[in-house]
Every structure is written in structure tokens, then in C-alpha cells.
Amino acid sequence: MITGQKFVEGKGTYVDDINLPGMLYMAIVRSPYSRAKIASLKGGLNSSDYEGRMASVGEGGSGEINIYSEPVFAQGYTSYLGQPVAAVFGEDRYKAEDLLNSVDVEYEPLKPVMEIDAALKADPIHPGTKNNILIDKWVGKEFKDTSSPIVLEDSFYNRRVATNPMEPRGVVATYDGNRLTMWASSQSSQSIKEGLVEAMNLSPDSVRVIQADTGGGFGLKGGLHPEYVIAAHAAMKYKRPVKWIETRSEHLSSSNPGRGARADIKIFAGKNGIINGVTGEVYVDAGAYGGFGEFAPRFIAYQLTGPYAIPNGYVRAIATLTNKVPQGPYRGAGRPEASYFIERMVDLLADELKMDPADVRIANMSSEPFKSPLGLEIGAAKPFFQDALKEFEYGKRFTSDTAGLGFFVLVPGIGPGEGARIKIEKGRVKVWLGGDTAGQGHQEFVRTLIREELGIASDLVELQLGDTDAVKRGVGAWGSRSAITAGAAVIAASGKIKDMVIKDFGDYSPENALSGSYDIDHFEEMKGTLNSFGANIAVADVSPLGAIRVKDCWSYYDVGRVLSKESVWGQIMGGIVQGIGQVVSEEIAYSDEGELLTGSIADSGVLSADQVPNFVVKVAENRSDLPHGVKGLGEAPTIGVPSALVRSIEKVTGKRIRDTPVRPEDIAEDF
Amino acid sequence: MNGIIYVIFIVSAMTITPSVFEYYTPSTMVEAVNLLEKYGDEAKLLAGGQSLIPLMKMRFASISHVIDISRIEEMDYIKEDSNRLSIGALTTVDELGSSVTIKNRYMIIKEAADQIADPLVRNMGTVGGNISHGDPANDLPAVMLSLDATFMVQGKNGGKEIKAEDFFVDSLITALEPNEILYEIRVPKMVKRQGGAYIKHKKSAGDFSVAAVASNIIVDGDGKIIKVGVALTSVGPTPIKSTRAEGILAGKKLTEELAAEAARSITEESDPVSDFYGSIDYKKKVLRFIIKESLVAAYKRAKEAQ
Ligand SMILES: Cc1cc2nc3c(=O)[nH]c(=O)nc-3n(C[C@H](O)[C@H](O)[C@H](O)COP(=O)(O)OP(=O)(O)OC[C@H]3O[C@@H](n4cnc5c(N)ncnc54)[C@H](O)[C@@H]3O)c2cc1C
């Protein structure tokens, strides 16, 4: 059976397949303006009924409510197009959408603040605050460089990208008088629960979140969203189950997109290509509220030396508030941005010195582990990179005239570890993880590890969906962390089961284990770093009208030991498509007046099959120090592909490329 | 993209279900026309639904009486006689692209049909719907303009013919009255030494065009252009039939330079807007490129059809 076969056969149970007796359908009245005063509001469930705000939870979340936390319903004014203003409930989806007209809202549109630069100058978008700066911190140590002969500066922008999972967001909430139960399409039932508890002031015991089969997440489904709180509140208020399923239009306007980061970078280098220092500013367009945007700029700044041994670094990390939907994590979540910024500068240096980009990179690599002035710890980069050049047949199959080369370090999100529960009963094994698989097929690595650790055949092992009642503590599936952290937790839990079997039977055998009943819920604490390297080659063809076709895309990633070849290859190929998408077309864009320009999935630029290139996937299986030898993987392609592809476009067109996506009109020939 | 005025995409509706409507399934054209007459402005014909249903689901359009004509068999055919090609309005876009008659003799139509959307849409969408919707981004209108097609229309008080040139009034507005049905599209039969080409510039497979152009050329035995029809998609409130092409090209043999000159001139007849897919300047650049390409291809085909 292939991973995901049941989904292909239509046998999945997604959250929209869950129907409870008496269930109400929820539809949301959303702000049609990026910024407006709500002059009057009548009807539906709205802020007069529920005034709460939400803490940001999940990847990069602070877990705390502050003045920048998003309100569940807009309160007196709206701060982004698509912001929930009211909610209506009907017996079915049609009736719920009919009721949207029953809510009377009078808006007084205000001039929205749409871009980072405008936000820095504009009056605060939120009354009672001083300015639109969400965060402003320096990372690294100030340095003076007056001796480097080469000083290069440039500015880059990775525009916003929708996460666009195939299945949009959705929840079903129900309340039995004591406990709130929520089914969700999820990457982290644990975070959603944490968020509900915090936002609604509930006791942890009174909330249960259960994952339904999940058709993709890419970062979006690890956190709490206003609609979840509204559904939960309504279920408690009306004492009936409530379902909310996002439409694609809602997804494109009202769900947290990723990227949206700009940088002004300066590097100091010698004529031999050695970079002595990097400084500059990283700006993140946080959107209208805090959350991931509070974390992202510092995370990007911290990685700005990339895989290179750059001895000096001092970077200002800023997030600004704008009248856009709050930014969120998207596959890579800060890693691709950092890599893009430094790789673009390294290519610029190669051009300045007329060196091969591979040689400039080698000149900046260490054969030893290196701790960067910005705090990033990496292993010895040079040996891996030299292997990569061999794997790519660089210089023969590909040359720097047309091929773009990208090199990066992947920093997986390891801390604080992950939970796993293993239950053996009636000769079968059930496993729960603290993070929820959203289509990556975690079942595969779980089965491999149980087979290796406990000697139990894969067909007896079933990975269960996330459930906060089943696992005491867990984190989430994001940040290239699941095989590392949940894998380690499965191994530790397996060890405990082994010990118990030995205690019961005198020795361990799979038969003994399967004949007994065991139940271990274990949280494996983990910290530190486990970084790995990856490299990409991309070759693009650009038509006279600026249409980009990717001809070749090769990858060589150090994924550690491969637990499931199919999963690893699937992750790499899917990620490459998203990496290409970010470069050639994917974007969430607004006009200066705040209208959404990308309201359909076609406009948002998701690639179609005809734009998928020849993949060549190669991996280095350099074991990590973990018992199962794995390293991070899931985000590698979205980190590595954009800079490589952009470089190829730059070489083929002869035009310097700074921003993604690359607009055809900017690279079309002149005629 | 500084200084560009964008086309507004209003996202007030984020729904996925239509509001309530009555639904009818006439099995003859007469029945359909009677229903149209009865419900007037409150009614809409539904053919393949590929334009209408999305509008209804997003509640951009609220229609109380939906008349589904997709079961009317008498409106589904492709016929060629000594004078003309006749296409029943309910012929699907896929049937159009797969027809042997079309493939052998009307390459320009096939090229357009095959590039419309994706197989799902082509299996459902109809030729009549594609034309009647009046969307300047739809591909078949420009083809029909370049071929000097005639649209056969039936209303309660009888039938009439509308020339393609007179049909497209404004964005989403055609010369059809609310109580009329388009039942047949007539294209003059291809003659000897006639060739056409449809070139569509789009971002990715399945997309509407940034700009597209239909060129239809007839040459004489010496390769001199006798007749030419050029029409543009997606670059104005309606599909645009060139009025200059004939004057520039008639009586001449096409060279690269002449094609480029014609392309420059015809581009001036366009009226594109700046939007997310490009500025006005960029769209004109696209036009200059594809008009030339399509003229060259159509001319080559015309000469080869000797
Ligand atoms: C994802 C997607 C992508 C698309 N891409 C393209 C593209 O690239 N190029 C392109 O050309 N089109 C494209 N389309 C549009 C599609 O081709 C048209 O929707 C289709 O051809 C219209 O025909 P229909 O039968 O579906 O019309 P319907 O949606 O049923 O009707 C459209 C309109 O025409 C009216 N109508 C229909 N038939 C008649 C008739 N016989 N007489 C009078 N009025 C009538 C209806 O009342 C309605 O107002 C796309 C559609 C989708 C959904």
C-alpha cells in the first residue's frame, strides 16, 4: 500500500466528513476593506457578544496575549480584508450563507497601510499604540570594517505567499456541558488546545482537540484561528455542534500567508571572495496583528550567515504592522528568506569578482564546525558542498552560465522535544504522536522505527490521528522536526516498553510484547541544534515575453538516515514544486488601496503540472548522533530552490533579480 | 509595479453555495424559449455552467429561475456543407477540439478550443456559452470574429442572425436579449488557400490568457493576401476585431517585416488594462509578439493549403 492510498481512493475522513446530530453550519461576515471603521453593526454573533483576543500558539508563537494579539471579532474597526466581523449559523451550509445578508454592517473605509515602508512612516493602525513597529531588535555584535576592499549592498523582497493546502481549514466544535471537543484539520491538536484554553479562559481538562485526516498544512494548521474560537464559543452558547469549513476565497483573503520579508543587506569582502562581515536590516510584514511576525525577523536575522563561516554579523530585525491578514509560518518559515538573502549576496559577490559562484562559496566555507556571530551553529560545510558539486557534475553537466547554484543550512525546530504514545493491546500496536501528520505520511517512519525497535511487523502498527486526550504533551509537526523529535520519542517509548516486557517475561521478543498489554506515553525532551546542509541546481528557460520554464532541478540534501524512501522523495519533490512556485508565480498581492488582487487559486499562482521540471533527487545519508540517525528534511526544498532558480533566471536573462515572485514583465526582452 | 492602476477584485463574497433558485430542464429549444419568455429578467440559461455556476456559488449573481438547456439534443452538432460550417450552441468545447472536421480544416478553432481551461471545463463548457457569456477573456469569440462568423438566435417572436462583429457590446454584455437563445454558430466554409492560427499567451496551462490573437488569412495563387481577419482576446472590454489588418496586409505577400509592422499597428487598436498580470505596456508588448507570430503561422498555413 502506498502512503496516502486511502486518500487517493476517497476513503479519508476529513473534518468536513464529520457530521454530528443537530449540527449548525457557520459562515463568517468578513471585512470587505483592508481598513475601515465599523460605524454600525447589527446581527449575527459579533464583538458585542464575544470580546476575547487570541494568543499566538504553535510555531513561533509566544503563547501570551498582548496588545497586538488578534481579537476574535473585529472590535470597532477592521484591520485587514477578510477579518471576521460577525458569524451566522444555519441548519446547513446553504442556509448559513443565506444568513450572511442578515447582518447589517456599515463601514467607513479608511486609508490602509499596505507596505512595510509605508508602515514605518504612517500613524499607528491600532489606536492607543505608538507606531506600527511590532518588533525592532539587533542580532549579533556591532563591528567596524574599514579594510575590506569590496563592499556590496542590495535589497530583496520575498513577497507573501498563500499556504494553499489542498484541504482548506476547518473545525467541528461540540460541547456537552462540561467539555469542549473540537475536531480540526491540523498540524498540532496540542497547540490548538493550548490556544483555546488561553483565549477562552477554560481549564485544560475541559478541552479536547482531535485531529481529522488532514490534507496539507504547510504551517497554517499549527496555530489557532479566530474562526476556531468563534465555533467553540457558538457550540457552548447554542449547545449544538458547530461546523466551519473554509472556502478557497476565504483561504486566500483571510488565512495567514507566509514570506512577506524584505531585506537591505551589506557585505564586506576581500578580493579573494572571502566575506568578512554582513550587516543590514530584515523587515517582516507582520500584517495587522502579532503572532508569527513577532518571531520571524529575529529568526531570519539569526540565519543570515547561511552555511558560511562569516566572522562578523550585525543585523537589525524589524516587524511592521500593516493592514493585511497576519503573517504566519509557511514551509520554511524564515529559513527560505534568510537563505535567499545571503545567497543573492554571494552571487552578487561572484559577479563582482568574476569568480565562479561555486568558488566564492567554497572560499567562505569551513572544514570545521562554526558558530556564527548571529548565533547560528553549523557543522563542517566544505566537505558536503564538495560532494554536492560532484553529484551535480558541476562544471560538466551544469555550468555557471545558465545554472543557478544554491547552498543552505537547514535549522530544524527541535526544542522542546516531542511526545509519543505507544499502546500494545490484543496483538496490535497503536501509536500517537504529539504533532499531527498533515499528509507527510508519518505512519511510514513510525512503522520503520517500531519494526526496528520492537521487531513488530508494520501491518500490526497503526499511527493514530492527533488527540489531546491520547497524548499528554506534544508540540506539533512543523520546522522539519517530526522524524527527529517524534522519532526520538517513539524510540524512547519503545525502550520503556521493552523494559516492561523483560520485567514481565524475563526476556524481550516481539511475540511476548504482542501477547501483553502495554501503554507508554512519553515526552522526549530535546534541545540544541541539529543542522544539516543541502544544495540545489536549477536551470530555467525564459521566453522573450518573460515566461519562465524550469528545465532541470537537482537536489542533494543531507537528510541523515532515510527511514522511508518514499516519504523522503515525496517531501523533496513536493517541496521543489513549492520552491519553484514562490519564484515564478505564487503571491498574495494587494493594490495600494488595499484591494486583494489574488482572490482565486489561479491568481495566487499555484503551479500546474505542466510547470513541473525534471527532478533529480539525491540524498546524502550522513547519520546524525540521534539513535535513529535522522536529520531534518521537510523544508529543505523551499529553502534551497528559490535562490538557485532565481540565479539561473538572472544568468539567462542578464537582469539582476531581487524579488520573488519574478514578474514576467521585469524579465521580458526589449522590443 | 509602481504607478500601475490595478483592476479591482472585489472579495465581498466568499461563499461556495448559491442562493435558492427554481430549476427547469426543457428538452427542446421551443420549450427553453417559452421559459425564458415567462421568467424574463429573473431567468438565465444554464448550458455547461462553467461560467454561470461559479458566479452563482460566489453569489455574484443571484438568479431565481435557472433554465438548464444542456439536455436539448437538437442543439448539439457540428456540420459542414458546401457553404458553411455549422456548430450547434450546445457542442462542448471538448467536442469542438476533438472533431475531425474541425481538425482537418479549421485549425484555428481547434487551437483555441484545445487551450481553453482544462479537460474538466472543456467537457462541460459549451461553444454557445463561451460566446454568449460575453467575457472578453473567453477564447472562442475572437476566433469567430476573425472568421466572420454569424450567430443564429431564436426568440419568442422568431429568429434572427447577428454578425459576430455586432454581437459583443461590452464586458459581459452581448446583443442577445434576455429572452433570446443562441442556437447555432455559422462559419463560412474554408476555401482553398485559407489558413488560420490562434496564439494564446497565458501564465500556465488552464489559465485565461494575458492576451491572445486569432488570425485568419486567404491568399491567392501567388501568395498575395486576399483577405485577412485578426481579432484579439483579453485586451479590452470586448474581444476586438482589427479594422486595420486588411488595409496593411491586403494585396501583399507576408514577410517578417510586414508581419511586425502589422502587429505594431494592430496592437494600437487594443485597450488593455493594467492588472496583476502585467502593465498596459507589457500587454502591448505581448500583443506585438503574438500578433506577428499568429500572422506568420496563418500565412504559412494558407499557402500550404494550396
Ligand atoms: C477554471 C476555468 C477556466 C476557464 N478558462 C477558460 C479559458 O481559458 N478560455 C475560455 O474561453 N474560457 C475559459 N473558461 C470558461 C469556459 O470555457 C466557459 O465557461 C464556457 O465555455 C462557457 O460555456 P458554458 O456552457 O459553461 O456556459 P454557462 O456557464 O452555462 O453560461 C454562461 C452564460 O452564457 C449564457 N448562455 C449559455 N448558453 C447560451 C445559449 N445557447 N444562448 C444564450 N445564452 C447562453 C448563460 O445564460 C450564462 O449567462 C474557464 C472556466 C473555468 C471554470
XYZ file of N, CA and C in Angstrom, chain B residues 3-169:
501
model
N 3.166 52.656 -9.936
C 2.426 53.510 -10.849
C 1.392 52.788 -11.681
N 1.057 51.585 -11.270
C 0.101 50.836 -12.079
C -1.266 50.883 -11.416
N -2.271 51.092 -12.231
C -3.621 51.074 -11.686
C -4.160 49.658 -11.853
N -4.534 49.048 -10.775
C -4.975 47.666 -10.834
C -6.465 47.572 -11.085
N -6.852 46.457 -11.661
C -8.267 46.148 -11.747
C -8.683 45.597 -10.391
N -9.776 46.056 -9.920
C -10.195 45.677 -8.575
C -10.830 44.292 -8.574
N -10.403 43.459 -7.668
C -11.045 42.173 -7.458
C -11.802 42.280 -6.141
N -13.083 42.395 -6.236
C -13.861 42.615 -5.018
C -14.113 41.282 -4.336
N -13.713 41.204 -3.104
C -13.900 39.949 -2.391
C -14.931 40.131 -1.303
N -16.098 40.583 -1.707
C -17.134 40.686 -0.692
C -17.772 39.320 -0.496
N -17.845 38.562 -1.588
C -18.467 37.244 -1.491
C -17.394 36.184 -1.323
N -17.492 35.424 -0.277
C -16.541 34.333 -0.071
C -17.320 33.044 0.134
N -18.465 32.984 -0.539
C -19.351 31.843 -0.337
C -19.044 30.742 -1.340
N -19.700 29.617 -1.147
C -19.464 28.461 -2.001
C -20.792 27.807 -2.394
N -21.897 28.400 -1.938
C -23.212 27.858 -2.297
C -24.053 28.966 -2.922
N -24.894 28.607 -3.881
C -25.778 29.617 -4.470
C -26.988 29.874 -3.575
N -27.658 30.991 -3.804
C -28.927 31.182 -3.100
C -30.004 30.342 -3.811
N -31.177 30.314 -3.226
C -32.240 29.411 -3.714
C -32.688 29.781 -5.123
N -32.933 28.771 -5.967
C -33.454 29.039 -7.305
C -34.358 27.906 -7.757
N -35.231 28.209 -8.704
C -36.040 27.185 -9.372
C -35.245 26.661 -10.553
N -35.433 25.390 -10.847
C -34.589 24.750 -11.860
C -35.460 24.046 -12.893
N -35.216 24.297 -14.156
C -36.026 23.710 -15.239
C -35.127 22.973 -16.224
N -35.642 21.914 -16.806
C -34.859 21.158 -17.794
C -35.663 20.956 -19.083
N -35.789 21.978 -19.893
C -36.502 21.820 -21.160
C -35.761 20.840 -22.060
N -36.514 20.129 -22.922
C -35.830 19.201 -23.820
C -35.853 19.685 -25.268
N -36.519 20.819 -25.516
C -36.461 21.398 -26.863
C -36.167 22.890 -26.755
N -35.699 23.429 -27.879
C -35.382 24.848 -27.910
C -36.639 25.692 -27.681
N -37.765 25.234 -28.272
C -39.008 25.987 -28.126
C -39.409 26.089 -26.653
N -39.310 24.961 -25.959
C -39.632 24.975 -24.523
C -38.735 25.961 -23.780
N -37.446 25.940 -24.144
C -36.494 26.828 -23.470
C -36.869 28.291 -23.709
N -37.209 28.593 -24.960
C -37.568 29.974 -25.292
C -38.843 30.385 -24.548
N -39.787 29.469 -24.438
C -41.020 29.771 -23.696
C -40.739 30.078 -22.233
N -39.840 29.294 -21.650
C -39.490 29.535 -20.249
C -38.805 30.896 -20.089
N -37.942 31.199 -21.036
C -37.252 32.499 -20.997
C -38.267 33.631 -21.064
N -39.212 33.464 -21.945
C -40.245 34.473 -22.138
C -41.032 34.662 -20.843
N -41.304 33.516 -20.192
C -42.144 33.544 -18.992
C -41.440 34.247 -17.821
N -40.159 33.948 -17.625
C -39.486 34.460 -16.430
C -38.611 35.681 -16.680
N -38.439 36.019 -17.951
C -37.753 37.272 -18.297
C -36.439 37.493 -17.590
N -36.298 38.681 -16.996
C -35.057 39.090 -16.355
C -34.635 38.206 -15.184
N -35.603 37.470 -14.638
C -35.294 36.662 -13.458
C -34.691 35.322 -13.846
N -34.646 35.057 -15.160
C -34.193 33.735 -15.602
C -32.842 33.838 -16.288
N -32.127 32.701 -16.271
C -30.867 32.600 -17.022
C -30.776 31.198 -17.584
N -30.231 31.117 -18.800
C -29.952 29.802 -19.361
C -28.700 29.246 -18.710
N -28.726 27.942 -18.474
C -27.546 27.248 -17.982
C -27.161 26.221 -19.037
N -25.976 26.345 -19.594
C -25.526 25.355 -20.589
C -24.538 24.422 -19.907
N -23.246 24.691 -20.030
C -22.262 23.852 -19.325
C -22.042 24.301 -17.901
N -22.477 25.523 -17.609
C -22.388 26.010 -16.231
C -21.001 26.463 -15.800
N -20.041 26.446 -16.709
C -18.663 26.702 -16.281
C -18.385 28.179 -16.016
N -19.235 29.030 -16.516
C -19.131 30.448 -16.151
C -20.221 30.819 -15.160
N -21.409 30.298 -15.409
C -22.556 30.715 -14.607
C -22.499 30.162 -13.174
N -22.158 28.888 -13.041
C -22.200 28.290 -11.702
C -21.206 28.954 -10.741
N -19.969 29.219 -11.170
C -19.080 29.939 -10.241
C -19.669 31.283 -9.789
N -20.289 32.002 -10.715
C -20.881 33.297 -10.333
C -21.987 33.107 -9.306
N -22.761 32.041 -9.496
C -23.856 31.787 -8.551
C -23.322 31.325 -7.199
N -22.294 30.482 -7.220
C -21.759 29.979 -5.958
C -21.103 31.088 -5.144
N -20.473 32.016 -5.840
C -19.879 33.141 -5.119
C -20.905 34.238 -4.846
N -22.126 33.961 -5.288
C -23.253 34.885 -5.085
C -22.990 36.257 -5.707
N -22.209 36.273 -6.783
C -22.102 37.490 -7.580
C -23.388 37.666 -8.377
N -23.971 36.520 -8.731
C -25.240 36.553 -9.447
C -26.250 35.779 -8.618
N -27.424 36.348 -8.491
C -28.490 35.650 -7.797
C -29.634 35.516 -8.795
N -29.924 34.286 -9.176
C -30.884 34.054 -10.252
C -32.009 33.183 -9.715
N -33.229 33.629 -9.915
C -34.303 32.843 -9.303
C -34.807 31.698 -10.182
N -34.594 31.786 -11.516
C -35.043 30.697 -12.388
C -33.900 30.268 -13.310
N -33.435 29.068 -13.094
C -32.326 28.562 -13.898
C -32.873 27.565 -14.915
N -32.654 27.858 -16.191
C -33.175 27.001 -17.258
C -32.009 26.219 -17.856
N -31.931 24.962 -17.488
C -30.808 24.120 -17.908
C -31.082 23.573 -19.307
N -30.350 24.100 -20.291
C -30.598 23.685 -21.680
C -29.689 22.538 -22.118
N -28.892 22.028 -21.185
C -27.869 21.056 -21.601
C -28.462 19.749 -22.134
N -29.756 19.512 -21.908
C -30.359 18.268 -22.398
C -31.008 18.412 -23.778
N -30.899 19.587 -24.364
C -31.549 19.798 -25.663
C -30.664 19.223 -26.767
N -31.008 18.025 -27.226
C -30.115 17.335 -28.163
C -30.039 18.017 -29.520
N -31.128 18.656 -29.928
C -31.139 19.260 -31.262
C -30.150 20.413 -31.408
N -29.513 20.795 -30.315
C -28.558 21.917 -30.391
C -27.106 21.454 -30.243
N -26.887 20.176 -30.446
C -25.537 19.634 -30.249
C -25.064 18.944 -31.523
N -24.323 19.624 -32.374
C -23.850 19.044 -33.642
C -22.747 19.900 -34.237
N -21.983 19.271 -35.119
C -21.032 20.010 -35.961
C -21.262 19.513 -37.381
N -21.631 20.418 -38.307
C -21.936 20.001 -39.681
C -21.205 20.912 -40.653
N -20.793 20.330 -41.782
C -20.205 21.173 -42.814
C -20.923 20.879 -44.129
N -21.379 21.902 -44.807
C -21.924 21.686 -46.155
C -21.138 22.558 -47.125
N -21.674 22.745 -48.324
C -20.874 23.430 -49.342
C -20.664 24.913 -49.032
N -21.468 25.471 -48.161
C -21.340 26.893 -47.858
C -20.681 27.192 -46.524
N -20.943 26.350 -45.561
C -20.569 26.764 -44.214
C -20.347 25.598 -43.258
N -19.706 25.973 -42.172
C -19.585 25.092 -41.013
C -20.639 25.558 -40.015
N -21.464 24.618 -39.532
C -22.493 24.984 -38.554
C -22.221 24.244 -37.256
N -22.153 25.018 -36.182
C -21.861 24.428 -34.869
C -23.058 24.674 -33.965
N -23.664 23.608 -33.478
C -24.766 23.750 -32.528
C -24.248 24.359 -31.244
N -25.054 25.239 -30.655
C -24.578 26.003 -29.494
C -24.207 25.105 -28.314
N -24.814 23.912 -28.250
C -24.536 23.044 -27.103
C -23.366 22.095 -27.335
N -22.716 22.219 -28.468
C -21.480 21.459 -28.684
C -20.509 21.833 -27.570
N -19.921 20.835 -26.932
C -18.989 21.198 -25.857
C -17.653 21.616 -26.468
N -16.887 22.317 -25.672
C -15.573 22.764 -26.124
C -14.706 21.546 -26.459
N -14.882 20.479 -25.685
C -14.112 19.270 -25.973
C -14.524 18.656 -27.304
N -15.828 18.591 -27.565
C -16.296 18.050 -28.852
C -15.747 18.882 -30.013
N -15.692 20.162 -29.795
C -15.170 21.052 -30.834
C -13.710 20.719 -31.140
N -12.926 20.585 -30.058
C -11.497 20.309 -30.240
C -11.225 18.917 -30.783
N -12.144 17.983 -30.538
C -11.911 16.602 -30.979
C -12.513 16.296 -32.343
N -13.288 17.215 -32.880
C -13.986 16.935 -34.139
C -12.995 16.788 -35.300
N -13.200 15.764 -36.105
C -12.305 15.512 -37.239
C -12.449 16.623 -38.277
N -13.682 17.059 -38.506
C -13.909 18.158 -39.450
C -13.111 19.391 -39.042
N -13.200 19.720 -37.787
C -12.513 20.908 -37.283
C -11.008 20.720 -37.416
N -10.558 19.543 -37.043
C -9.118 19.283 -37.044
C -8.563 19.367 -38.466
N -9.284 18.801 -39.409
C -8.777 18.774 -40.775
C -8.797 20.137 -41.434
N -9.810 20.918 -41.121
C -9.980 22.115 -41.945
C -10.043 23.434 -41.165
N -10.210 23.381 -39.873
C -10.373 24.637 -39.118
C -9.393 24.673 -37.937
N -8.116 24.592 -38.266
C -7.082 24.507 -37.241
C -7.193 25.630 -36.219
N -7.573 26.784 -36.686
C -7.668 27.943 -35.790
C -8.683 27.685 -34.664
N -9.770 27.017 -35.010
C -10.785 26.721 -33.990
C -10.251 25.671 -33.016
N -9.603 24.663 -33.582
C -9.066 23.607 -32.724
C -8.013 24.173 -31.770
N -7.158 25.028 -32.300
C -6.106 25.587 -31.440
C -6.691 26.358 -30.259
N -7.762 27.074 -30.522
C -8.393 27.825 -29.435
C -9.088 26.875 -28.464
N -9.857 25.931 -29.022
C -10.621 25.021 -28.152
C -9.692 24.226 -27.240
N -8.618 23.733 -27.805
C -7.716 22.893 -27.009
C -7.015 23.660 -25.902
N -6.989 24.966 -26.013
C -6.287 25.754 -24.991
C -7.243 26.371 -23.973
N -8.504 26.040 -24.066
C -9.452 26.570 -23.089
C -9.380 25.740 -21.808
N -9.066 26.400 -20.730
C -9.120 25.805 -19.402
C -8.472 24.433 -19.357
N -9.184 23.480 -18.749
C -8.665 22.134 -18.551
C -9.726 21.133 -19.016
N -9.409 19.847 -19.050
C -10.387 18.877 -19.574
C -11.732 18.918 -18.840
N -11.711 19.186 -17.554
C -12.977 19.203 -16.811
C -13.891 20.298 -17.348
N -13.316 21.452 -17.548
C -14.100 22.579 -18.051
C -14.496 22.342 -19.504
N -13.585 21.789 -20.292
C -13.892 21.562 -21.714
C -14.983 20.514 -21.901
N -15.030 19.552 -20.983
C -16.075 18.525 -21.087
C -17.460 19.077 -20.821
N -17.524 20.142 -20.060
C -18.821 20.704 -19.673
C -19.155 21.967 -20.461
N -18.190 22.842 -20.608
C -18.436 24.148 -21.226
C -18.851 23.997 -22.683
N -19.732 24.876 -23.116
C -20.246 24.783 -24.480
C -19.788 25.975 -25.324
N -19.857 25.773 -26.639
C -19.477 26.833 -27.562
C -20.433 28.018 -27.395
N -21.730 27.712 -27.317
C -22.722 28.780 -27.168
C -22.510 29.569 -25.888
N -22.216 28.872 -24.815
C -21.986 29.544 -23.532
C -20.729 30.390 -23.581
N -19.702 29.853 -24.203
C -18.428 30.569 -24.288
C -18.605 31.906 -25.005
N -19.472 31.891 -26.018
C -19.711 33.115 -26.792
C -20.739 34.021 -26.098
N -21.821 33.413 -25.615
C -22.915 34.221 -25.044
C -22.538 34.922 -23.748
N -21.564 34.352 -23.044
C -21.210 34.939 -21.751
C -20.642 36.354 -21.927
N -20.083 36.615 -23.095
C -19.581 37.968 -23.365
C -18.330 38.323 -22.585
N -17.623 37.310 -22.131
C -16.392 37.564 -21.380
C -15.260 37.831 -22.368
N -14.640 39.010 -22.300
C -13.577 39.333 -23.260
C -12.353 38.429 -23.122
N -12.315 37.656 -22.040
C -11.192 36.735 -21.854
C -11.484 35.356 -22.449
N -12.722 35.087 -22.807
C -13.022 33.798 -23.433
C -12.386 33.737 -24.817
N -12.005 32.539 -25.223
C -11.177 32.409 -26.425
C -11.959 32.298 -27.731
N -13.149 31.709 -27.681
C -13.825 31.481 -28.963
C -14.337 32.764 -29.631
N -14.748 33.782 -28.884
C -15.236 34.995 -29.559
C -14.244 35.574 -30.565
N -12.988 35.699 -30.204
C -12.022 36.280 -31.147
C -11.881 35.411 -32.391
N -11.916 34.108 -32.189
C -11.813 33.196 -33.332
C -12.983 33.435 -34.282
N -14.167 33.550 -33.700
C -15.357 33.745 -34.531
C -15.322 35.105 -35.235
N -14.782 36.103 -34.567
C -14.641 37.417 -35.205
C -13.678 37.335 -36.392
N -12.584 36.623 -36.205
C -11.588 36.557 -37.287
C -12.128 35.782 -38.480
N -13.059 34.874 -38.208
C -13.619 34.036 -39.282
C -14.902 34.627 -39.868
N -15.301 35.800 -39.406
C -16.552 36.417 -39.865
C -17.754 35.506 -39.639
N -17.850 34.959 -38.453
C -18.950 34.043 -38.140
C -20.264 34.810 -37.976
N -21.357 34.064 -38.074
C -22.690 34.611 -37.832
C -23.354 33.780 -36.739
N -24.039 34.459 -35.836
C -24.699 33.763 -34.739
C -26.202 33.704 -34.984
N -26.764 32.515 -34.891
C -28.186 32.301 -35.149
C -28.924 32.333 -33.823
N -29.895 33.214 -33.737
C -30.548 33.493 -32.463
C -32.050 33.255 -32.588
N -32.661 32.679 -31.558
C -34.094 32.436 -31.563
C -34.738 33.132 -30.366
N -35.836 33.818 -30.622
C -36.594 34.415 -29.540
C -38.057 34.042 -29.683
N -38.883 34.518 -28.793
C -40.303 34.183 -28.836
C -40.904 34.615 -30.181
N -40.440 35.756 -30.678
C -41.029 36.279 -31.905
C -40.220 35.912 -33.148
N -39.514 34.795 -33.100
C -38.822 34.332 -34.290
C -37.323 34.447 -34.197
N -36.690 34.107 -35.328
C -35.231 34.030 -35.310
C -34.580 35.227 -35.960
N -33.275 35.382 -35.692
C -32.516 36.410 -36.392
C -31.049 36.006 -36.455
N -30.328 36.711 -37.316
C -28.896 36.470 -37.449
C -28.161 37.677 -36.880
N -27.148 37.413 -36.098
C -26.307 38.530 -35.637
C -24.879 38.246 -36.072
N -24.278 39.206 -36.752
C -22.888 39.041 -37.162
C -22.000 39.104 -35.924
N -20.962 38.310 -35.933
C -20.040 38.298 -34.784
C -19.594 39.727 -34.452
N -19.316 40.512 -35.491
C -18.866 41.893 -35.298
C -19.833 42.747 -34.492
N -21.128 42.403 -34.587
C -22.142 43.222 -33.913
C -22.580 42.632 -32.572
N -21.976 41.518 -32.194
C -22.509 40.751 -31.066
C -21.975 41.217 -29.713
N -20.689 41.577 -29.678
C -20.059 41.833 -28.377
C -20.138 43.324 -28.046
N -20.955 43.662 -27.056
C -21.292 45.055 -26.794
C -20.371 45.665 -25.728
